[in-house]
Amino acid sequence: MISSYVRKAVVGLAALAIILGGSIAKAQDTIKVGILHSLSGTMAISETTLKDAVLMLIEEQNKKGGVLGKKLEAVVVDPASDWPMFAEKARDLLTRDKVAVVFGCWTSVSRKSVLPVFEELNGLLFYPVQYEGQESSKNVIYTGAAPNQQAIPAVDYLLAEGSKRFVLVGTDYVFPRTANKIVEAYLLKKGVAQADIITYYTPFSHSDWQSIVADIKRIGGAGLKTAVISTINGDANVPFYKELAAQNISASDIPVMAFSVGEEELSGVDAKPLVGHLAAWNYFQSVENPANSSFIKQWQEFIKDSKRVTNDPMEAHYIGFNLWVKAVEKAKSVDVDTVLKAIVGLETPNLTGGVAKLLPNHHLTKPVLIGEIEDNGQFQVVWQTEAEVPGDAWSDYLPESADLIADWTDPINCGNYNEKTKKCLGAEKAPAK
């Protein structure tokens, strides 16, 4: 005979098994998507919008039936503009939450922080922001611009406009320093004198721009036509542009070409004194075509604000998300290695009227656009490439990387392959940056 105690225990365990089984089945009915963007701290001004953009894309995909017959489930974390915390949150997403993919990061220091985690745990990160290049990881899809898709065309534009002296102003971390190293090498190759390349770096959230802007004004008044190249990131852009206006620096006198300022950042300032200053991106909200009009409408309806703007990194997430969905459907799996094999060579429409194709180096083909700030905080496109430009992971203008390529397909299957020696350097032997 089985005692009543044992019977109750068996019944209780059976009930628990049913509950747990139901929970597991429910979890298996969804595919988890990680969102790793700062919702607080210095980068929240830029990254909160990207979190919302991914939520919108997930919602839209779920209305279509999800992926592989399963709904997508967003897992949102806030690394709070704290670079080591990015790595902690990334590890949580991959080990605790078991996400299939992560869309996230803005600054290169945040990307560098999470990179070892994604490589160790074989996760998949879609990184949506222009960056300094000099990197290609198997576990990262770079949907923002490489330097040859932003910095180099921007410099060419300024040179064609007659600029002879350049002031490089940036936030003090890896992207501005490496991007400016490439820009400086390119300017020297183009015949600009070393003495006519002046550089300033400031901390994140820097707010007192009076002396630097005064220096820019003085340098610009010293005989040669001067341009500023800005790699200032985050909320420091607001006081920088306010100080330009306060010191009456107009675009006709000293144009500022920004690499990290888009519509979202300009929404926090009075744009009227900034009319004519420039930005180099691969997308602007002002681009007119049906796909972009539909995207803007969808975004404003999702966010319930008809005044909210779109920007370049949002388009990068739009492209990356659609490529991931296509790759998963092609692979019939969310397994990272299987998806990575399926994704190279896939194409999806961008929002500028062209097509984005994922290359073997895990970068995209992208158009390059130069825009002038208008008094409403939008950009008027004043120049653009005739066709999409293939992203180059390794700069041709730095001697340590001139012979390197990235190719994550067989037989090379390497992120930094030396075409002269025919050897893969490996991540641990990559050239110093």
Coordinates of C-alpha atoms in Angstrom, one line a residue:
M1 CA 0.0 0.0 0.0
I2 CA 1.2 3.5 -0.8
S3 CA 0.8 5.9 2.1
S4 CA -1.3 9.0 1.7
Y5 CA 1.8 11.1 2.2
V6 CA 3.6 9.4 -0.7
R7 CA 0.5 9.7 -2.9
K8 CA 0.3 13.4 -2.1
A9 CA 4.0 13.8 -2.9
V10 CA 3.6 12.0 -6.2
V11 CA 0.6 14.0 -7.2
G12 CA 2.4 17.2 -6.2
L13 CA 5.5 16.3 -8.3
A14 CA 3.3 15.4 -11.2
A15 CA 1.5 18.8 -11.0
L16 CA 4.9 20.6 -10.7
A17 CA 6.1 18.7 -13.8
I18 CA 3.0 19.8 -15.7
I19 CA 3.6 23.4 -14.7
L20 CA 7.3 23.3 -15.5
G21 CA 6.6 21.5 -18.7
G22 CA 4.1 24.2 -19.7
S23 CA 6.6 26.9 -18.9
I24 CA 9.3 25.2 -20.9
A25 CA 6.9 24.7 -23.8
K26 CA 5.9 28.4 -23.6
A27 CA 9.6 29.4 -23.6
Q28 CA 10.3 27.2 -26.6
D29 CA 7.4 28.8 -28.5
T30 CA 9.3 32.1 -28.6
I31 CA 12.7 33.3 -29.9
K32 CA 14.4 35.7 -27.5
V33 CA 16.0 38.8 -29.0
G34 CA 18.4 40.8 -26.8
I35 CA 18.4 44.6 -26.8
L36 CA 21.7 46.0 -25.4
H37 CA 21.4 49.8 -25.4
S38 CA 22.0 52.5 -22.8
L39 CA 18.8 53.8 -21.4
S40 CA 20.5 56.0 -18.9
G41 CA 23.8 57.9 -18.7
T42 CA 25.7 60.0 -21.3
M43 CA 24.7 57.8 -24.3
A44 CA 21.0 57.6 -23.5
I45 CA 20.3 60.6 -25.8
S46 CA 21.3 58.4 -28.7
E47 CA 20.7 54.8 -27.7
T48 CA 17.2 54.9 -26.2
T49 CA 15.8 55.5 -29.6
L50 CA 17.5 52.4 -30.9
K51 CA 16.0 50.3 -28.2
D52 CA 12.5 51.5 -29.3
A53 CA 13.4 51.0 -32.9
V54 CA 14.2 47.3 -32.3
L55 CA 11.0 46.9 -30.2
M56 CA 9.0 48.3 -33.2
L57 CA 10.7 45.9 -35.6
I58 CA 9.9 42.9 -33.3
E59 CA 6.3 44.0 -33.0
E60 CA 6.0 44.3 -36.8
Q61 CA 7.6 40.9 -37.3
N62 CA 5.3 39.3 -34.8
K63 CA 2.3 40.7 -36.7
K64 CA 3.6 38.8 -39.7
G65 CA 3.6 35.5 -37.7
G66 CA 7.1 35.8 -36.1
V67 CA 10.0 33.8 -37.3
L68 CA 10.0 30.0 -38.0
G69 CA 6.4 30.0 -36.7
K70 CA 7.5 31.4 -33.3
K71 CA 6.9 34.8 -31.8
L72 CA 9.9 37.0 -31.1
E73 CA 10.3 38.0 -27.4
A74 CA 12.4 41.1 -26.6
V75 CA 14.8 41.0 -23.6
V76 CA 15.8 44.6 -22.8
V77 CA 18.7 45.5 -20.5
D78 CA 20.2 48.8 -19.6
P79 CA 24.1 48.9 -19.4
A80 CA 23.7 52.6 -18.4
S81 CA 26.6 54.0 -20.5
D82 CA 29.0 51.9 -18.3
W83 CA 31.4 50.1 -20.5
P84 CA 32.2 47.1 -18.2
M85 CA 28.5 46.8 -17.5
F86 CA 28.0 46.2 -21.3
A87 CA 30.0 43.0 -20.9
E88 CA 28.1 41.9 -17.8
K89 CA 24.7 42.5 -19.5
A90 CA 25.9 40.8 -22.7
R91 CA 26.9 37.7 -20.7
D92 CA 23.5 37.7 -18.9
L93 CA 21.7 37.9 -22.2
L94 CA 23.6 35.0 -23.7
T95 CA 23.8 32.7 -20.6
R96 CA 20.7 33.5 -18.5
D97 CA 18.2 34.7 -21.0
K98 CA 19.4 32.4 -23.9
V99 CA 18.8 35.0 -26.5
A100 CA 19.3 34.0 -30.2
V101 CA 20.7 37.4 -31.2
V102 CA 21.5 40.8 -29.7
F103 CA 21.0 44.2 -31.3
G104 CA 23.1 46.8 -29.4
C105 CA 26.0 49.0 -28.5
W106 CA 26.7 52.5 -29.8
T107 CA 30.3 53.5 -28.8
S108 CA 33.2 51.5 -29.9
V109 CA 34.4 51.1 -26.3
S110 CA 31.1 49.4 -25.5
R111 CA 31.5 47.1 -28.6
K112 CA 35.1 46.3 -27.6
S113 CA 33.8 45.5 -24.1
V114 CA 31.3 43.0 -25.2
L115 CA 33.4 41.5 -28.1
P116 CA 35.2 38.9 -25.9
V117 CA 31.9 37.8 -24.4
F118 CA 30.3 37.2 -27.8
E119 CA 33.3 35.3 -29.1
E120 CA 33.7 33.2 -26.0
L121 CA 30.0 32.2 -25.9
N122 CA 29.5 32.2 -29.6
G123 CA 26.8 34.8 -29.5
L124 CA 25.7 37.1 -32.4
L125 CA 25.7 40.9 -32.2
F126 CA 24.3 43.3 -34.7
Y127 CA 26.2 46.6 -34.3
P128 CA 24.4 49.6 -35.8
V129 CA 26.7 52.6 -35.7
Q130 CA 29.5 54.0 -37.9
Y131 CA 32.8 53.1 -36.3
E132 CA 36.6 53.3 -36.8
G133 CA 37.1 49.9 -38.6
Q134 CA 40.2 48.0 -37.9
E135 CA 38.1 45.0 -36.8
S136 CA 36.1 42.1 -38.1
S137 CA 34.7 39.5 -35.7
K138 CA 32.9 36.3 -36.7
N139 CA 30.4 37.1 -34.1
V140 CA 29.6 40.6 -35.1
I141 CA 27.6 42.0 -38.1
Y142 CA 28.6 45.6 -38.6
T143 CA 25.6 47.4 -40.1
G144 CA 27.0 50.9 -39.5
A145 CA 29.6 52.6 -41.8
A146 CA 33.3 51.7 -41.9
P147 CA 35.6 54.7 -42.4
N148 CA 35.6 54.3 -46.2
Q149 CA 31.8 54.7 -46.1
Q150 CA 31.8 57.9 -44.0
A151 CA 35.1 59.5 -43.0
I152 CA 37.0 59.3 -46.3
P153 CA 34.1 60.6 -48.5
A154 CA 33.5 63.4 -45.9
V155 CA 37.1 64.5 -46.1
D156 CA 37.0 64.4 -49.9
Y157 CA 33.9 66.6 -49.8
L158 CA 35.6 69.2 -47.6
L159 CA 38.7 69.2 -49.7
A160 CA 36.6 69.7 -52.9
E161 CA 34.9 72.6 -51.1
G162 CA 38.4 74.3 -50.6
S163 CA 39.3 73.4 -47.0
K164 CA 43.0 73.5 -46.4
R165 CA 43.2 73.3 -42.6
F166 CA 41.4 70.8 -40.4
V167 CA 40.5 70.8 -36.7
L168 CA 39.7 67.3 -35.4
V169 CA 37.5 67.4 -32.3
G170 CA 36.4 64.1 -30.6
T171 CA 35.4 62.3 -27.5
D172 CA 38.4 60.6 -25.9
Y173 CA 38.0 57.0 -26.7
V174 CA 38.8 54.4 -29.4
F175 CA 36.4 55.5 -32.2
P176 CA 37.5 59.2 -32.4
R177 CA 41.2 58.4 -31.9
T178 CA 41.4 55.6 -34.5
A179 CA 39.1 57.4 -37.0
N180 CA 41.2 60.5 -36.7
K181 CA 44.3 58.5 -37.2
I182 CA 42.9 57.3 -40.5
V183 CA 41.7 60.8 -41.4
E184 CA 45.1 62.3 -40.6
A185 CA 46.9 59.7 -42.8
Y186 CA 44.5 60.4 -45.6
L187 CA 44.8 64.2 -45.3
L188 CA 48.6 63.9 -45.4
K189 CA 48.4 61.7 -48.5
K190 CA 46.2 64.4 -50.1
G191 CA 48.9 67.1 -49.4
V192 CA 47.6 68.8 -46.3
A193 CA 50.5 69.9 -44.1
Q194 CA 50.9 68.3 -40.7
A195 CA 50.8 71.7 -39.1
D196 CA 47.4 72.2 -40.6
I197 CA 45.9 69.2 -38.8
I198 CA 45.0 70.2 -35.2
T199 CA 43.4 67.7 -32.7
Y200 CA 41.4 68.0 -29.5
Y201 CA 39.9 65.3 -27.3
T202 CA 37.5 65.7 -24.5
P203 CA 35.8 63.3 -21.9
F204 CA 32.4 61.9 -22.3
S205 CA 29.7 64.4 -21.2
H206 CA 32.1 67.3 -21.7
S207 CA 30.1 70.6 -21.2
D208 CA 32.6 73.5 -21.2
W209 CA 33.4 74.1 -24.8
Q210 CA 34.2 77.8 -24.5
S211 CA 38.0 77.6 -24.8
I212 CA 38.1 74.9 -27.5
V213 CA 35.5 76.8 -29.7
A214 CA 37.5 80.0 -29.2
D215 CA 40.6 78.1 -30.4
I216 CA 38.6 76.9 -33.5
K217 CA 37.5 80.5 -34.2
R218 CA 41.1 81.7 -33.9
I219 CA 42.5 78.9 -36.1
G220 CA 39.8 79.5 -38.7
G221 CA 40.7 83.2 -38.9
A222 CA 44.4 82.5 -39.5
G223 CA 44.5 82.6 -43.3
L224 CA 43.6 79.1 -44.6
K225 CA 40.0 77.9 -45.1
T226 CA 39.3 75.7 -42.1
A227 CA 36.9 72.9 -41.4
V228 CA 36.1 71.0 -38.3
I229 CA 35.7 67.2 -38.3
S230 CA 33.6 66.2 -35.2
T231 CA 33.7 62.8 -33.6
I232 CA 32.0 64.1 -30.4
N233 CA 29.6 61.4 -29.1
G234 CA 26.5 61.5 -26.9
D235 CA 25.1 64.4 -24.9
A236 CA 28.3 66.5 -25.2
N237 CA 27.1 67.5 -28.7
V238 CA 24.4 69.7 -27.3
P239 CA 26.7 72.2 -25.5
F240 CA 29.3 72.0 -28.3
Y241 CA 26.7 73.2 -30.9
K242 CA 25.3 75.8 -28.5
E243 CA 28.8 77.2 -28.0
L244 CA 29.4 77.4 -31.8
A245 CA 26.2 79.5 -32.0
A246 CA 27.2 81.6 -29.0
Q247 CA 30.6 82.5 -30.6
N248 CA 28.9 83.2 -34.0
I249 CA 30.8 80.5 -35.9
S250 CA 28.8 80.0 -39.1
A251 CA 29.0 77.2 -41.6
S252 CA 30.2 79.6 -44.3
D253 CA 33.2 80.6 -42.2
I254 CA 34.1 77.3 -40.5
P255 CA 32.0 74.3 -41.5
V256 CA 31.7 71.5 -39.0
M257 CA 31.4 68.0 -40.5
A258 CA 30.0 65.6 -37.8
F259 CA 30.3 61.8 -37.8
S260 CA 28.1 61.2 -34.8
V261 CA 25.4 63.9 -35.0
G262 CA 22.1 63.1 -36.6
E263 CA 18.4 64.1 -36.3
E264 CA 18.0 62.8 -32.8
E265 CA 21.0 64.8 -31.4
L266 CA 19.8 68.0 -33.1
S267 CA 16.3 67.6 -31.6
G268 CA 17.8 68.9 -28.3
V269 CA 19.2 72.2 -29.7
D270 CA 18.0 75.3 -31.6
A271 CA 19.1 74.4 -35.1
K272 CA 18.7 77.8 -36.6
P273 CA 22.2 79.1 -35.8
L274 CA 23.6 75.8 -37.1
V275 CA 22.2 76.0 -40.6
G276 CA 24.8 74.8 -43.1
H277 CA 26.9 72.7 -40.8
L278 CA 27.4 69.2 -42.1
A279 CA 27.1 65.5 -41.3
A280 CA 28.2 62.4 -43.1
W281 CA 25.9 59.4 -42.8
N282 CA 24.4 56.7 -45.0
Y283 CA 20.8 57.8 -44.3
F284 CA 18.8 60.9 -43.5
Q285 CA 15.2 61.2 -42.6
S286 CA 14.8 63.8 -45.4
V287 CA 15.4 61.2 -48.1
E288 CA 12.2 61.0 -50.2
N289 CA 11.0 57.6 -51.3
P290 CA 8.0 55.4 -50.5
A291 CA 10.0 53.0 -48.3
N292 CA 11.4 55.8 -46.1
S293 CA 8.0 57.5 -45.9
S294 CA 6.4 54.3 -44.7
F295 CA 9.2 53.8 -42.1
I296 CA 8.8 57.3 -40.7
K297 CA 5.1 56.9 -40.4
Q298 CA 5.4 53.5 -38.8
W299 CA 8.0 54.9 -36.3
Q300 CA 5.9 57.9 -35.3
E301 CA 2.8 55.8 -34.9
F302 CA 4.7 53.2 -32.8
I303 CA 6.2 55.9 -30.5
K304 CA 2.9 57.9 -30.5
D305 CA 4.7 61.2 -31.3
S306 CA 4.4 62.8 -34.8
K307 CA 7.4 64.9 -34.1
R308 CA 9.9 62.1 -33.3
V309 CA 12.7 61.8 -35.9
T310 CA 14.4 58.9 -37.5
N311 CA 18.2 58.6 -38.0
D312 CA 21.0 56.6 -39.5
P313 CA 21.6 54.0 -36.7
M314 CA 17.8 53.3 -36.8
E315 CA 18.1 52.4 -40.5
A316 CA 21.1 50.2 -39.7
H317 CA 19.0 48.3 -37.2
Y318 CA 16.2 48.1 -39.8
I319 CA 18.6 46.6 -42.3
G320 CA 20.3 44.3 -39.7
F321 CA 17.0 43.0 -38.3
N322 CA 15.7 42.2 -41.8
L323 CA 18.9 40.4 -42.7
W324 CA 18.8 38.4 -39.5
V325 CA 15.2 37.3 -40.2
K326 CA 16.1 36.4 -43.8
A327 CA 19.1 34.4 -42.6
V328 CA 17.1 32.5 -39.9
E329 CA 14.4 31.6 -42.4
K330 CA 17.0 30.5 -45.0
A331 CA 18.9 28.4 -42.3
K332 CA 15.6 27.2 -40.7
S333 CA 17.4 27.7 -37.4
V334 CA 18.5 30.3 -35.0
D335 CA 21.8 28.5 -34.3
V336 CA 24.5 31.1 -34.6
D337 CA 26.9 29.2 -36.8
T338 CA 24.1 28.1 -39.1
V339 CA 22.8 31.7 -39.4
L340 CA 26.2 33.1 -40.0
K341 CA 26.7 30.7 -42.9
A342 CA 23.3 31.7 -44.4
I343 CA 23.6 35.5 -44.0
V344 CA 26.7 36.3 -46.1
G345 CA 25.5 37.5 -49.5
L346 CA 21.9 38.2 -48.5
E347 CA 20.4 41.4 -49.6
T348 CA 17.6 43.6 -48.3
P349 CA 16.3 47.1 -49.3
N350 CA 17.7 50.1 -47.4
L351 CA 15.7 53.2 -46.8
T352 CA 17.5 55.4 -49.4
G353 CA 16.2 53.6 -52.4
G354 CA 18.9 51.0 -52.8
V355 CA 19.9 47.6 -51.5
A356 CA 22.1 46.6 -48.6
K357 CA 24.2 43.4 -49.2
L358 CA 26.1 41.6 -46.4
L359 CA 29.7 41.0 -47.5
P360 CA 32.0 38.2 -46.4
N361 CA 33.8 40.7 -44.1
H362 CA 30.5 41.1 -42.2
H363 CA 30.1 44.7 -43.4
L364 CA 27.4 46.1 -45.7
T365 CA 27.2 47.9 -49.0
K366 CA 26.0 51.4 -48.1
P367 CA 25.4 54.7 -49.9
V368 CA 27.3 57.7 -48.5
L369 CA 25.4 61.0 -48.0
I370 CA 26.5 64.5 -47.0
G371 CA 23.8 66.6 -45.4
E372 CA 23.5 70.2 -44.4
I373 CA 21.7 71.1 -41.2
E374 CA 18.4 73.0 -41.9
D375 CA 16.6 75.2 -39.4
N376 CA 14.1 72.5 -38.6
G377 CA 16.8 70.1 -37.4
Q378 CA 16.6 68.0 -40.6
F379 CA 19.4 67.6 -43.2
Q380 CA 19.3 68.6 -46.8
V381 CA 21.3 66.1 -48.9
V382 CA 24.0 68.1 -50.8
W383 CA 26.1 65.2 -52.1
Q384 CA 25.9 61.4 -52.3
T385 CA 27.6 58.5 -54.0
E386 CA 26.2 57.2 -57.2
A387 CA 26.0 53.7 -55.9
E388 CA 26.4 51.7 -52.6
V389 CA 30.0 51.5 -51.3
P390 CA 31.3 48.2 -50.0
G391 CA 32.4 48.4 -46.4
D392 CA 36.1 47.9 -45.8
A393 CA 37.0 46.5 -42.4
W394 CA 40.7 47.4 -42.6
S395 CA 41.9 50.8 -43.7
D396 CA 44.1 51.1 -46.8
Y397 CA 45.6 54.3 -45.4
L398 CA 47.4 52.8 -42.4
P399 CA 50.5 50.8 -43.0
E400 CA 49.7 48.2 -40.4
S401 CA 46.4 47.3 -42.1
A402 CA 47.0 48.1 -45.7
D403 CA 47.5 44.4 -46.6
L404 CA 44.7 43.1 -44.4
I405 CA 41.2 41.9 -45.5
A406 CA 38.4 40.1 -43.6
D407 CA 36.6 37.2 -45.1
W408 CA 34.4 34.9 -43.0
T409 CA 33.8 32.4 -45.8
D410 CA 35.9 29.3 -46.7
P411 CA 38.7 28.9 -47.4
I412 CA 40.0 32.1 -45.7
N413 CA 37.5 32.2 -42.7
C414 CA 39.5 35.0 -41.0
G415 CA 38.9 38.5 -39.7
N416 CA 42.4 39.8 -40.4
Y417 CA 44.0 37.9 -43.3
N418 CA 47.2 39.2 -44.7
E419 CA 47.0 39.1 -48.5
K420 CA 50.7 39.3 -49.0
T421 CA 51.8 36.6 -46.5
K422 CA 48.6 34.5 -47.0
K423 CA 48.3 34.1 -43.2
C424 CA 45.5 34.7 -40.8
L425 CA 46.9 36.9 -38.0
G426 CA 44.2 35.9 -35.5
A427 CA 42.5 38.2 -33.0
E428 CA 45.3 37.9 -30.5
K429 CA 47.9 39.0 -33.1
A430 CA 45.9 41.8 -34.7
P431 CA 47.9 45.0 -35.4
A432 CA 48.0 47.5 -32.5
K433 CA 45.2 50.1 -32.8

